[in-house]
Amino acid sequence: MRNNLKLNALLLGSALCMPASSLADKIKQPAQPRDELAQVAKINFVGALLSTPCSLAVDSQEQQVNLGSISSGHFRNQGDRSQQVRFTLRFQDCLMGAHSYRDGVNSTHTAEDSAWLSGEQTVAFSFTGVADDNNSGLLKLNGASGVGVRLKDARDVDIPLNQSLNNAFLTPGDNTLNFSASLESTQKYVQADYIDAIVNINVYYF
């Protein structure tokens, strides 16, 4: 056992005392690059940073408008209407408009709603749904017959179905646009029943 220990010590001592030139010979030298043209990899990054003009508020994206419980006796003649019920569309974080809608126009609103003050944003709508069989300007109901839903904008102007509406103007920040709905008889006699109808509102930014 003692001899082995001494042998190990001698070998260790020999390694520690090995000349520097001998150590250098034993160290593997790093490989040198060849005299050749290096290869190059090229990566092209693409994409887009989009600017959203406005954000339609969550509570405006899906709504239930209660037209109320209305007696059929309210409708005596074709064209009779119930009381209007208001509903709104809320827009949040609207950006500032860049320029006027028509080239060269930088003034107040025109009668055709085709120009606006610089800094405003514009939005257009289309209300899409099934039109009433007797009056294409009304939204068809499920349930009660002889009546349909009349839609109007904030200026009390009728909203046609499945057509593009005139532009509305949005200022930077938050905006609320008002609309209304009412029942309108399409014939002299109506049949009482539940009331159910759906309209989809498409929003287009400019």
Coordinates of C-alpha atoms in Angstrom, one line a residue:
M1 CA 0.0 0.0 0.0
R2 CA 2.8 2.4 0.8
N3 CA 4.6 1.7 -2.4
N4 CA 1.6 2.5 -4.4
L5 CA 1.2 5.8 -2.6
K6 CA 4.8 6.8 -3.3
L7 CA 4.4 5.9 -6.9
N8 CA 1.5 8.1 -7.3
A9 CA 3.3 10.9 -5.6
L10 CA 6.3 10.5 -7.9
L11 CA 4.1 10.5 -11.0
L12 CA 2.3 13.6 -9.9
G13 CA 5.6 15.2 -9.2
S14 CA 6.9 14.3 -12.6
A15 CA 3.8 15.9 -14.2
L16 CA 4.2 19.1 -12.3
C17 CA 7.8 19.4 -13.2
M18 CA 7.4 18.7 -16.9
P19 CA 9.1 21.3 -19.1
A20 CA 7.0 24.0 -20.7
S21 CA 8.1 23.0 -24.2
S22 CA 6.8 19.5 -23.7
L23 CA 3.4 20.8 -22.5
A24 CA 3.0 23.0 -25.5
D25 CA 3.7 20.1 -27.8
K26 CA 0.9 18.1 -26.2
I27 CA -1.8 21.0 -26.5
K28 CA -3.9 20.7 -29.6
Q29 CA -3.8 23.9 -31.7
P30 CA -7.2 25.3 -32.8
A31 CA -8.1 24.8 -36.5
Q32 CA -7.4 27.7 -38.7
P33 CA -10.1 29.0 -41.2
R34 CA -9.6 28.1 -44.8
D35 CA -9.0 30.7 -47.4
E36 CA -12.6 30.5 -48.8
L37 CA -15.5 33.0 -49.2
A38 CA -17.7 32.9 -46.0
Q39 CA -21.4 32.1 -46.5
V40 CA -24.0 34.8 -45.6
A41 CA -27.5 34.3 -44.4
K42 CA -30.1 37.0 -45.1
I43 CA -33.4 37.3 -43.2
N44 CA -36.1 39.8 -44.3
F45 CA -38.6 40.8 -41.7
V46 CA -42.0 42.0 -43.0
G47 CA -45.3 43.0 -41.5
A48 CA -47.5 46.0 -40.7
L49 CA -48.3 48.3 -37.9
L50 CA -52.0 49.1 -38.1
S51 CA -53.7 52.3 -36.8
T52 CA -57.2 51.5 -35.7
P53 CA -59.4 54.6 -36.1
C54 CA -61.8 53.7 -33.3
S55 CA -62.8 50.9 -31.0
L56 CA -66.5 50.0 -30.8
A57 CA -67.2 49.6 -27.1
V58 CA -67.9 46.1 -25.8
D59 CA -71.4 47.0 -24.6
S60 CA -72.3 48.3 -28.1
Q61 CA -71.2 45.2 -29.9
E62 CA -74.2 43.1 -28.8
Q63 CA -77.3 44.8 -27.5
Q64 CA -80.8 43.9 -26.6
V65 CA -83.3 46.7 -27.1
N66 CA -86.6 46.3 -25.3
L67 CA -89.4 47.8 -27.3
G68 CA -91.9 47.2 -24.5
S69 CA -95.3 45.6 -24.3
I70 CA -97.6 47.4 -26.7
S71 CA -101.3 46.8 -27.1
S72 CA -102.4 45.8 -30.6
G73 CA -105.2 48.3 -30.3
H74 CA -102.5 51.0 -30.7
F75 CA -102.3 50.2 -34.3
R76 CA -105.6 51.2 -36.1
N77 CA -104.3 52.0 -39.5
Q78 CA -101.3 51.2 -41.8
G79 CA -98.3 53.3 -40.8
D80 CA -99.2 53.8 -37.1
R81 CA -96.2 53.8 -34.9
S82 CA -95.3 53.1 -31.3
Q83 CA -93.1 55.3 -29.2
Q84 CA -89.5 55.4 -30.2
V85 CA -86.9 53.6 -28.1
R86 CA -83.4 54.9 -28.3
F87 CA -80.2 52.8 -28.5
T88 CA -76.7 53.9 -29.0
L89 CA -73.3 52.9 -30.4
R90 CA -70.3 54.0 -28.3
F91 CA -66.9 54.5 -29.9
Q92 CA -63.7 54.7 -27.8
D93 CA -60.2 56.0 -28.4
C94 CA -61.0 57.5 -31.8
L95 CA -57.9 58.9 -33.6
M96 CA -57.6 62.3 -35.2
G97 CA -58.5 62.4 -38.9
A98 CA -55.7 63.3 -41.3
H99 CA -57.5 65.3 -44.0
S100 CA -60.9 66.2 -45.5
Y101 CA -63.0 63.6 -47.4
R102 CA -62.8 65.5 -50.7
D103 CA -59.6 66.8 -52.1
G104 CA -59.2 70.5 -51.5
V105 CA -62.0 70.7 -48.9
N106 CA -61.1 71.8 -45.4
S107 CA -64.2 73.5 -44.0
T108 CA -67.3 72.7 -42.0
H109 CA -69.7 69.8 -42.8
T110 CA -71.4 70.0 -46.1
A111 CA -75.1 69.1 -46.7
E112 CA -74.0 65.9 -48.4
D113 CA -71.9 64.9 -45.4
S114 CA -68.9 64.6 -47.7
A115 CA -66.5 67.0 -46.0
W116 CA -65.4 67.7 -42.5
L117 CA -63.1 69.8 -40.4
S118 CA -59.5 68.5 -40.3
G119 CA -59.0 66.5 -37.2
E120 CA -62.3 64.6 -37.4
Q121 CA -62.8 61.0 -38.2
T122 CA -65.7 59.7 -40.3
V123 CA -67.7 56.5 -40.0
A124 CA -70.3 55.0 -42.2
F125 CA -72.9 52.3 -41.5
S126 CA -75.1 49.7 -43.1
F127 CA -78.0 48.1 -41.2
T128 CA -78.5 44.6 -42.6
G129 CA -81.4 42.4 -41.9
V130 CA -84.5 40.7 -43.3
A131 CA -87.0 43.3 -44.7
D132 CA -90.7 43.1 -43.9
D133 CA -92.7 41.5 -46.7
N134 CA -95.1 44.4 -47.0
N135 CA -92.7 47.3 -46.4
S136 CA -89.0 46.9 -47.4
G137 CA -88.1 49.9 -45.3
L138 CA -89.0 48.0 -42.1
L139 CA -87.2 45.2 -40.3
K140 CA -89.2 42.0 -40.4
L141 CA -90.5 40.6 -37.0
N142 CA -90.7 37.0 -35.8
G143 CA -93.9 36.4 -33.9
A144 CA -96.3 39.4 -34.3
S145 CA -97.6 40.0 -37.8
G146 CA -98.8 43.2 -39.5
V147 CA -96.0 45.2 -37.9
G148 CA -92.3 45.8 -38.5
V149 CA -89.4 47.8 -36.9
R150 CA -88.7 51.3 -38.1
L151 CA -85.1 52.5 -37.5
K152 CA -84.0 56.1 -37.4
D153 CA -80.8 58.0 -36.8
A154 CA -80.2 60.9 -34.4
R155 CA -81.7 63.4 -36.8
D156 CA -85.0 61.4 -36.9
V157 CA -84.2 60.3 -40.5
D158 CA -85.3 56.9 -41.6
I159 CA -82.5 54.3 -41.8
P160 CA -82.9 52.1 -44.9
L161 CA -82.1 48.4 -44.6
N162 CA -79.2 46.8 -46.5
Q163 CA -77.9 50.1 -47.8
S164 CA -75.0 52.3 -47.0
L165 CA -75.8 55.4 -44.8
N166 CA -74.3 58.8 -45.0
N167 CA -71.1 59.3 -43.0
A168 CA -71.2 60.3 -39.4
F169 CA -68.5 62.4 -37.8
L170 CA -66.4 61.3 -34.8
T171 CA -64.1 63.6 -32.8
P172 CA -60.9 62.4 -31.3
G173 CA -61.5 60.5 -28.1
D174 CA -64.9 58.9 -27.1
N175 CA -68.1 59.3 -29.1
T176 CA -71.7 58.2 -28.8
L177 CA -74.1 57.9 -31.8
N178 CA -77.8 57.8 -31.1
F179 CA -80.4 55.8 -33.0
S180 CA -84.0 54.8 -32.3
A181 CA -86.4 52.0 -33.1
S182 CA -90.2 51.8 -33.1
L183 CA -92.9 49.4 -34.2
E184 CA -94.9 50.4 -37.3
S185 CA -98.0 48.7 -38.7
T186 CA -97.9 47.5 -42.3
Q187 CA -101.6 46.8 -42.5
K188 CA -104.8 47.8 -40.9
Y189 CA -105.2 44.8 -38.7
V190 CA -102.3 43.3 -36.7
Q191 CA -101.9 40.0 -34.9
A192 CA -100.6 40.1 -31.4
D193 CA -97.6 37.8 -30.5
Y194 CA -94.1 38.0 -29.2
I195 CA -91.7 40.4 -30.9
D196 CA -88.2 39.4 -32.0
A197 CA -86.0 40.7 -34.8
I198 CA -82.3 41.0 -35.4
V199 CA -80.3 43.7 -37.4
N200 CA -76.6 43.6 -38.0
I201 CA -74.8 47.0 -38.0
N202 CA -71.7 47.1 -40.2
V203 CA -69.2 49.9 -39.4
Y204 CA -66.8 51.4 -41.9
Y205 CA -64.1 53.8 -41.0
F206 CA -62.7 56.5 -43.3

